[in-house]
Tab-separated table of C-alpha atoms and ligand atoms in Angstrom:
chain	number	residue	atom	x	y	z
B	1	UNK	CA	-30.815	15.649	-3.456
B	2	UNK	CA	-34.333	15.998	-5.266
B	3	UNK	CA	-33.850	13.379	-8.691
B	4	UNK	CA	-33.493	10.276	-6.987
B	5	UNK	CA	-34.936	7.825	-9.862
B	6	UNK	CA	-33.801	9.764	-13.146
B	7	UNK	CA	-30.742	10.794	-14.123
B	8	UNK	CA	-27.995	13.367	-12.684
B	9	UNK	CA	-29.078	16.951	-13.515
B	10	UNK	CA	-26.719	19.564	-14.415
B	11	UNK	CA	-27.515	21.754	-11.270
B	12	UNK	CA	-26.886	18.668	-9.677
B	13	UNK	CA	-23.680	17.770	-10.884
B	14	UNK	CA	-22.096	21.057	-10.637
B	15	UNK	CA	-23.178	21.313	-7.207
B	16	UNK	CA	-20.993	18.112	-6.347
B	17	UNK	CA	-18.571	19.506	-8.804
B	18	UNK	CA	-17.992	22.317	-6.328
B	19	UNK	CA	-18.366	19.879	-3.112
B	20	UNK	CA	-16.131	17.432	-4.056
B	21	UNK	CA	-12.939	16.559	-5.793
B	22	UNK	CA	-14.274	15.338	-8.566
B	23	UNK	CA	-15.041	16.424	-11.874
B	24	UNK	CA	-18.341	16.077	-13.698
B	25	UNK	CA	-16.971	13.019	-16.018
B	26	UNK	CA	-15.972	11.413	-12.665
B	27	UNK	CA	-19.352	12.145	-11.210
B	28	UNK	CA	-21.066	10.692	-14.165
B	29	UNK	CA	-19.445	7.357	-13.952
B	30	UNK	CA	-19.817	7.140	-10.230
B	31	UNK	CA	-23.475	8.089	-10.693
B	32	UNK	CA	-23.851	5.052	-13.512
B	33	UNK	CA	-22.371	2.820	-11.101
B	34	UNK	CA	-24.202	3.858	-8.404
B	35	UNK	CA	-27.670	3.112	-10.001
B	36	UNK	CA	-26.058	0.156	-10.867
B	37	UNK	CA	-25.710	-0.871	-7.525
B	38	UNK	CA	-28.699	0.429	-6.351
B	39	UNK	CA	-31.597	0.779	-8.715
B	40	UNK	CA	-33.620	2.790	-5.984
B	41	UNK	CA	-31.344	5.538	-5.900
B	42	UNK	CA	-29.944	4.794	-1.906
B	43	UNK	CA	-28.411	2.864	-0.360
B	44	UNK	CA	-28.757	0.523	2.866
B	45	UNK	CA	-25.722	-0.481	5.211
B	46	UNK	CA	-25.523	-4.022	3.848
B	47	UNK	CA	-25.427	-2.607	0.205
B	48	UNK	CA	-22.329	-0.079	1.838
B	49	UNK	CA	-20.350	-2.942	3.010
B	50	UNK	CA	-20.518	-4.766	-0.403
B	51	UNK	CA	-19.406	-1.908	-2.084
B	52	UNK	CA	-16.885	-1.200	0.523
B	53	UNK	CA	-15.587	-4.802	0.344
B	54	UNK	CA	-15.144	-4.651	-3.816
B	55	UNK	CA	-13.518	-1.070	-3.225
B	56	UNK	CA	-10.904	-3.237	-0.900
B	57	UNK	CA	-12.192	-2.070	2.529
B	58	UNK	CA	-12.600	-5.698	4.008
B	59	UNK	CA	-12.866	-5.318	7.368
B	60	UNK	CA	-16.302	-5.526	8.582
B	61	UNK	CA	-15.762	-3.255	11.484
B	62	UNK	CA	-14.480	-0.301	9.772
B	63	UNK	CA	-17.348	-0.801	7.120
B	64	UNK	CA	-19.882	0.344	9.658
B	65	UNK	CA	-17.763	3.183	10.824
B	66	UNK	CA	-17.423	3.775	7.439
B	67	UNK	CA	-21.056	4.022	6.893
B	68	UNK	CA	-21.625	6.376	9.979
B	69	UNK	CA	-19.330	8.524	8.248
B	70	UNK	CA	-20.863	8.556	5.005
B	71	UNK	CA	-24.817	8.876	6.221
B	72	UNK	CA	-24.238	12.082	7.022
B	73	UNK	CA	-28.304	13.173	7.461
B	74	UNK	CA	-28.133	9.960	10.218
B	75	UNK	CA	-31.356	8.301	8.197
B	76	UNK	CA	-30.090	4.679	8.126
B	77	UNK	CA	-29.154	5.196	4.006
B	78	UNK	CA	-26.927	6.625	1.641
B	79	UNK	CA	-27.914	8.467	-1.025
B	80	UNK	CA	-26.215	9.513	-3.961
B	81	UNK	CA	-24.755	12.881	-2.868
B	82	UNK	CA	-23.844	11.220	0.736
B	83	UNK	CA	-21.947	8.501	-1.160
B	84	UNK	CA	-19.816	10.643	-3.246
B	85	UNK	CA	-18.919	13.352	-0.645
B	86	UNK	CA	-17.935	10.664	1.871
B	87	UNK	CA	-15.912	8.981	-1.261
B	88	UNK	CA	-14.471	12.556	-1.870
B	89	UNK	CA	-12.994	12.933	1.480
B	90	UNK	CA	-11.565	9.071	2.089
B	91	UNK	CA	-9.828	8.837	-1.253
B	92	UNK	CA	-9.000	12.615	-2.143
B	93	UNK	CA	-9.254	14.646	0.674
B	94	UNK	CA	-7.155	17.658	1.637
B	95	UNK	CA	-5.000	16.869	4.813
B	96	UNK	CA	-7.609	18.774	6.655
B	97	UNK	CA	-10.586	16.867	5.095
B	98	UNK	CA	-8.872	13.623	6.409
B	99	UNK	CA	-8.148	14.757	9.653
B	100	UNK	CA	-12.338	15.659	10.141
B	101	UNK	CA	-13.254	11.739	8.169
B	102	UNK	CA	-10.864	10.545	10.640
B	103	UNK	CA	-12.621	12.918	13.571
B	104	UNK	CA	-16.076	11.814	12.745
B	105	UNK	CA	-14.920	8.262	12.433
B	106	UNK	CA	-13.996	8.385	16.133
B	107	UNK	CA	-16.791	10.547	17.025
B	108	UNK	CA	-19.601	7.187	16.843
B	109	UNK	CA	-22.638	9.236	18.305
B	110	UNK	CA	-22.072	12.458	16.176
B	111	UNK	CA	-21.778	14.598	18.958
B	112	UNK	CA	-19.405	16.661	17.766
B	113	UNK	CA	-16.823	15.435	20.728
B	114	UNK	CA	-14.850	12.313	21.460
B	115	UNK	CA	-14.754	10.987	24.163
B	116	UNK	CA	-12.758	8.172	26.171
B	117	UNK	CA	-15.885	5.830	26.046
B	118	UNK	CA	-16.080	6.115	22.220
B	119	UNK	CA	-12.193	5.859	21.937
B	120	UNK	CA	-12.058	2.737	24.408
B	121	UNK	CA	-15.078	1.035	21.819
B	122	UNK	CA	-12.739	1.660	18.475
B	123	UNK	CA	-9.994	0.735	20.557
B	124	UNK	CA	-11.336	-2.609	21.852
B	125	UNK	CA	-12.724	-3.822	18.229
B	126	UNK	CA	-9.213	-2.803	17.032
B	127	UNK	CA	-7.291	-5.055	19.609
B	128	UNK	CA	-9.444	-8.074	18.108
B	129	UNK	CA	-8.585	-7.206	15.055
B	130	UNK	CA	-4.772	-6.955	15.248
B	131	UNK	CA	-3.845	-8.174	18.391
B	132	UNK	CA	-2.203	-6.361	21.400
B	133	UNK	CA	-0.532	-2.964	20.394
B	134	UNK	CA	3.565	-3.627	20.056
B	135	UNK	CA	5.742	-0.699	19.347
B	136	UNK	CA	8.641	-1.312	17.163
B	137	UNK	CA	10.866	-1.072	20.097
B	138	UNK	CA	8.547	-4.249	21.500
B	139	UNK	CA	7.236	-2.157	24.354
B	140	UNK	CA	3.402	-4.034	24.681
B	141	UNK	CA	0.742	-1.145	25.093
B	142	UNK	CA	-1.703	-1.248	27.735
B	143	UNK	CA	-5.285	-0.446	26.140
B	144	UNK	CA	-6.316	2.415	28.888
B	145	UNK	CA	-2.536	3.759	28.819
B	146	UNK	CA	-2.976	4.733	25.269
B	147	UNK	CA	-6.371	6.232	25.233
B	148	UNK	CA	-5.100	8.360	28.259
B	149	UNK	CA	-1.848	8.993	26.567
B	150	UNK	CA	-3.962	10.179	23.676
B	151	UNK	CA	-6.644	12.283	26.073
B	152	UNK	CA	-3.389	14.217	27.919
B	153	UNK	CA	-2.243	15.274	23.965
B	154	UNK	CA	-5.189	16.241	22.158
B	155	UNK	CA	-7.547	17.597	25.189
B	156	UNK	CA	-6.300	20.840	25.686
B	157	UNK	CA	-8.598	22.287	27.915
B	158	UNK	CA	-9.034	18.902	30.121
B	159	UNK	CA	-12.511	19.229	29.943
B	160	UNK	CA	-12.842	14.843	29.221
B	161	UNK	CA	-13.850	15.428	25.594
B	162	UNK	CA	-11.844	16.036	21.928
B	163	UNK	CA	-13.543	18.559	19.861
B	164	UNK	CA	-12.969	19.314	16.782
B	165	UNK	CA	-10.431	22.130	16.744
B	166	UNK	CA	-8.209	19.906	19.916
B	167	UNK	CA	-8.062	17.116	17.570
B	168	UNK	CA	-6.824	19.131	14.698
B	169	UNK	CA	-4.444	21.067	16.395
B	170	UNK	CA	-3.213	17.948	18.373
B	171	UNK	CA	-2.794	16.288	15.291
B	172	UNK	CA	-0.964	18.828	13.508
B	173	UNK	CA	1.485	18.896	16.237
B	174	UNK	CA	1.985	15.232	17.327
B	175	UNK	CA	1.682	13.137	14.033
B	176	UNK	CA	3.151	10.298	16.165
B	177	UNK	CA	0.712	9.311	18.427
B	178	UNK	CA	-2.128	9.549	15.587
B	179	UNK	CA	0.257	7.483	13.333
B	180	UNK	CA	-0.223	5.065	15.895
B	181	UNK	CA	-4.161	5.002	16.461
B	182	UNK	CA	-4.856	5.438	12.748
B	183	UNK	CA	-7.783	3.320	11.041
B	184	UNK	CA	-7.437	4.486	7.180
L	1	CA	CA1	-28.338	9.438	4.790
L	2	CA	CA1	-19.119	11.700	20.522
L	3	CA	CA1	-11.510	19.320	25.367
């Protein structure tokens, strides 16, 4: 945070160094480009889905999730450090740093649970994106059969909500049904 306008500082960049999975040289030219982009230093959502759509993320739906993901402060804008963290996890993340993007991609209202309305709303922009859900043996799936196939794996305690720690455990142990359901 701090130097929006000038240029990356060295406290800065070792920060992200340590934050991230990328080097300083990596930071640098993300940081160029960045400015490039965005002469003010942050970014707004339509700015996000531009960039999104020249890094090859097309789909206008999973932009915004996308963007959710990445505003991490919940301020309506990306800054630098937002950008590169959320850039970080999507493209070099540990499997455990993909399982939480792909968490807080589900969770839309950042409560820190997900729950069946928020998986029946990805769910429902999916199925107009791709059509009905057809396993390979041709066996059509029925949109409230999955999400409640999905609730009876990952919520352990039955409680109506995925936290965290359910989801990571459930998808350690069933990479099937997330293979299924996943968005990135
Ligand atoms: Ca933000
Ligand atoms: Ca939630
Ligand atoms: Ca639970």
């Amino acid at each position: 945070m701090g130097n929006q306008l000038g240029s990356l500082k060295k406290e800065e960049v070792e920060l992200l160094q340590t934050s991230t999975h990328f080097d300083s040289r990596e930071l640098k030219t993300l940081y160029k480009q960045f400015r490039k982009d965005s002469p003010s230093g942050i970014i707004n959502r339509s700015e996000f889905k531009e960039i999104m759509s020249q890094m090859g993320v097309g789909d206008t739906f999973l932009q915004d999730l996308l963007f959710n993901v990445f505003d991490k402060n919940k301020d309506g804008t990306i800054n630098f450090q937002e950008f590169v963290c959320g850039l970080s996890s999507l493209t070099r993340g540990t499997p455990e740093e993909k399982i939480e993007f792909a968490f807080s991609l589900y969770d839309l209202d950042g409560s820190g649970y997900i729950t069946k309305m928020e998986m029946e709303k990805i769910l429902e922009s999916m199925y107009k994106l791709v059509g009905t859900f057809v396993t390979c043996s041709g066996k059509k799936f029925d949109l409230q059969d999955l999400i409640d196939q999905f609730f009876d794996t990952m919520d352990e305690n039955a409680d109506g909500f995925i936290s965290l720690e359910e989801y990571k455990r459930g998808t350690l142990k069933n990479p099937d049904i997330i293979q299924g359901l996943k968005l990135i």
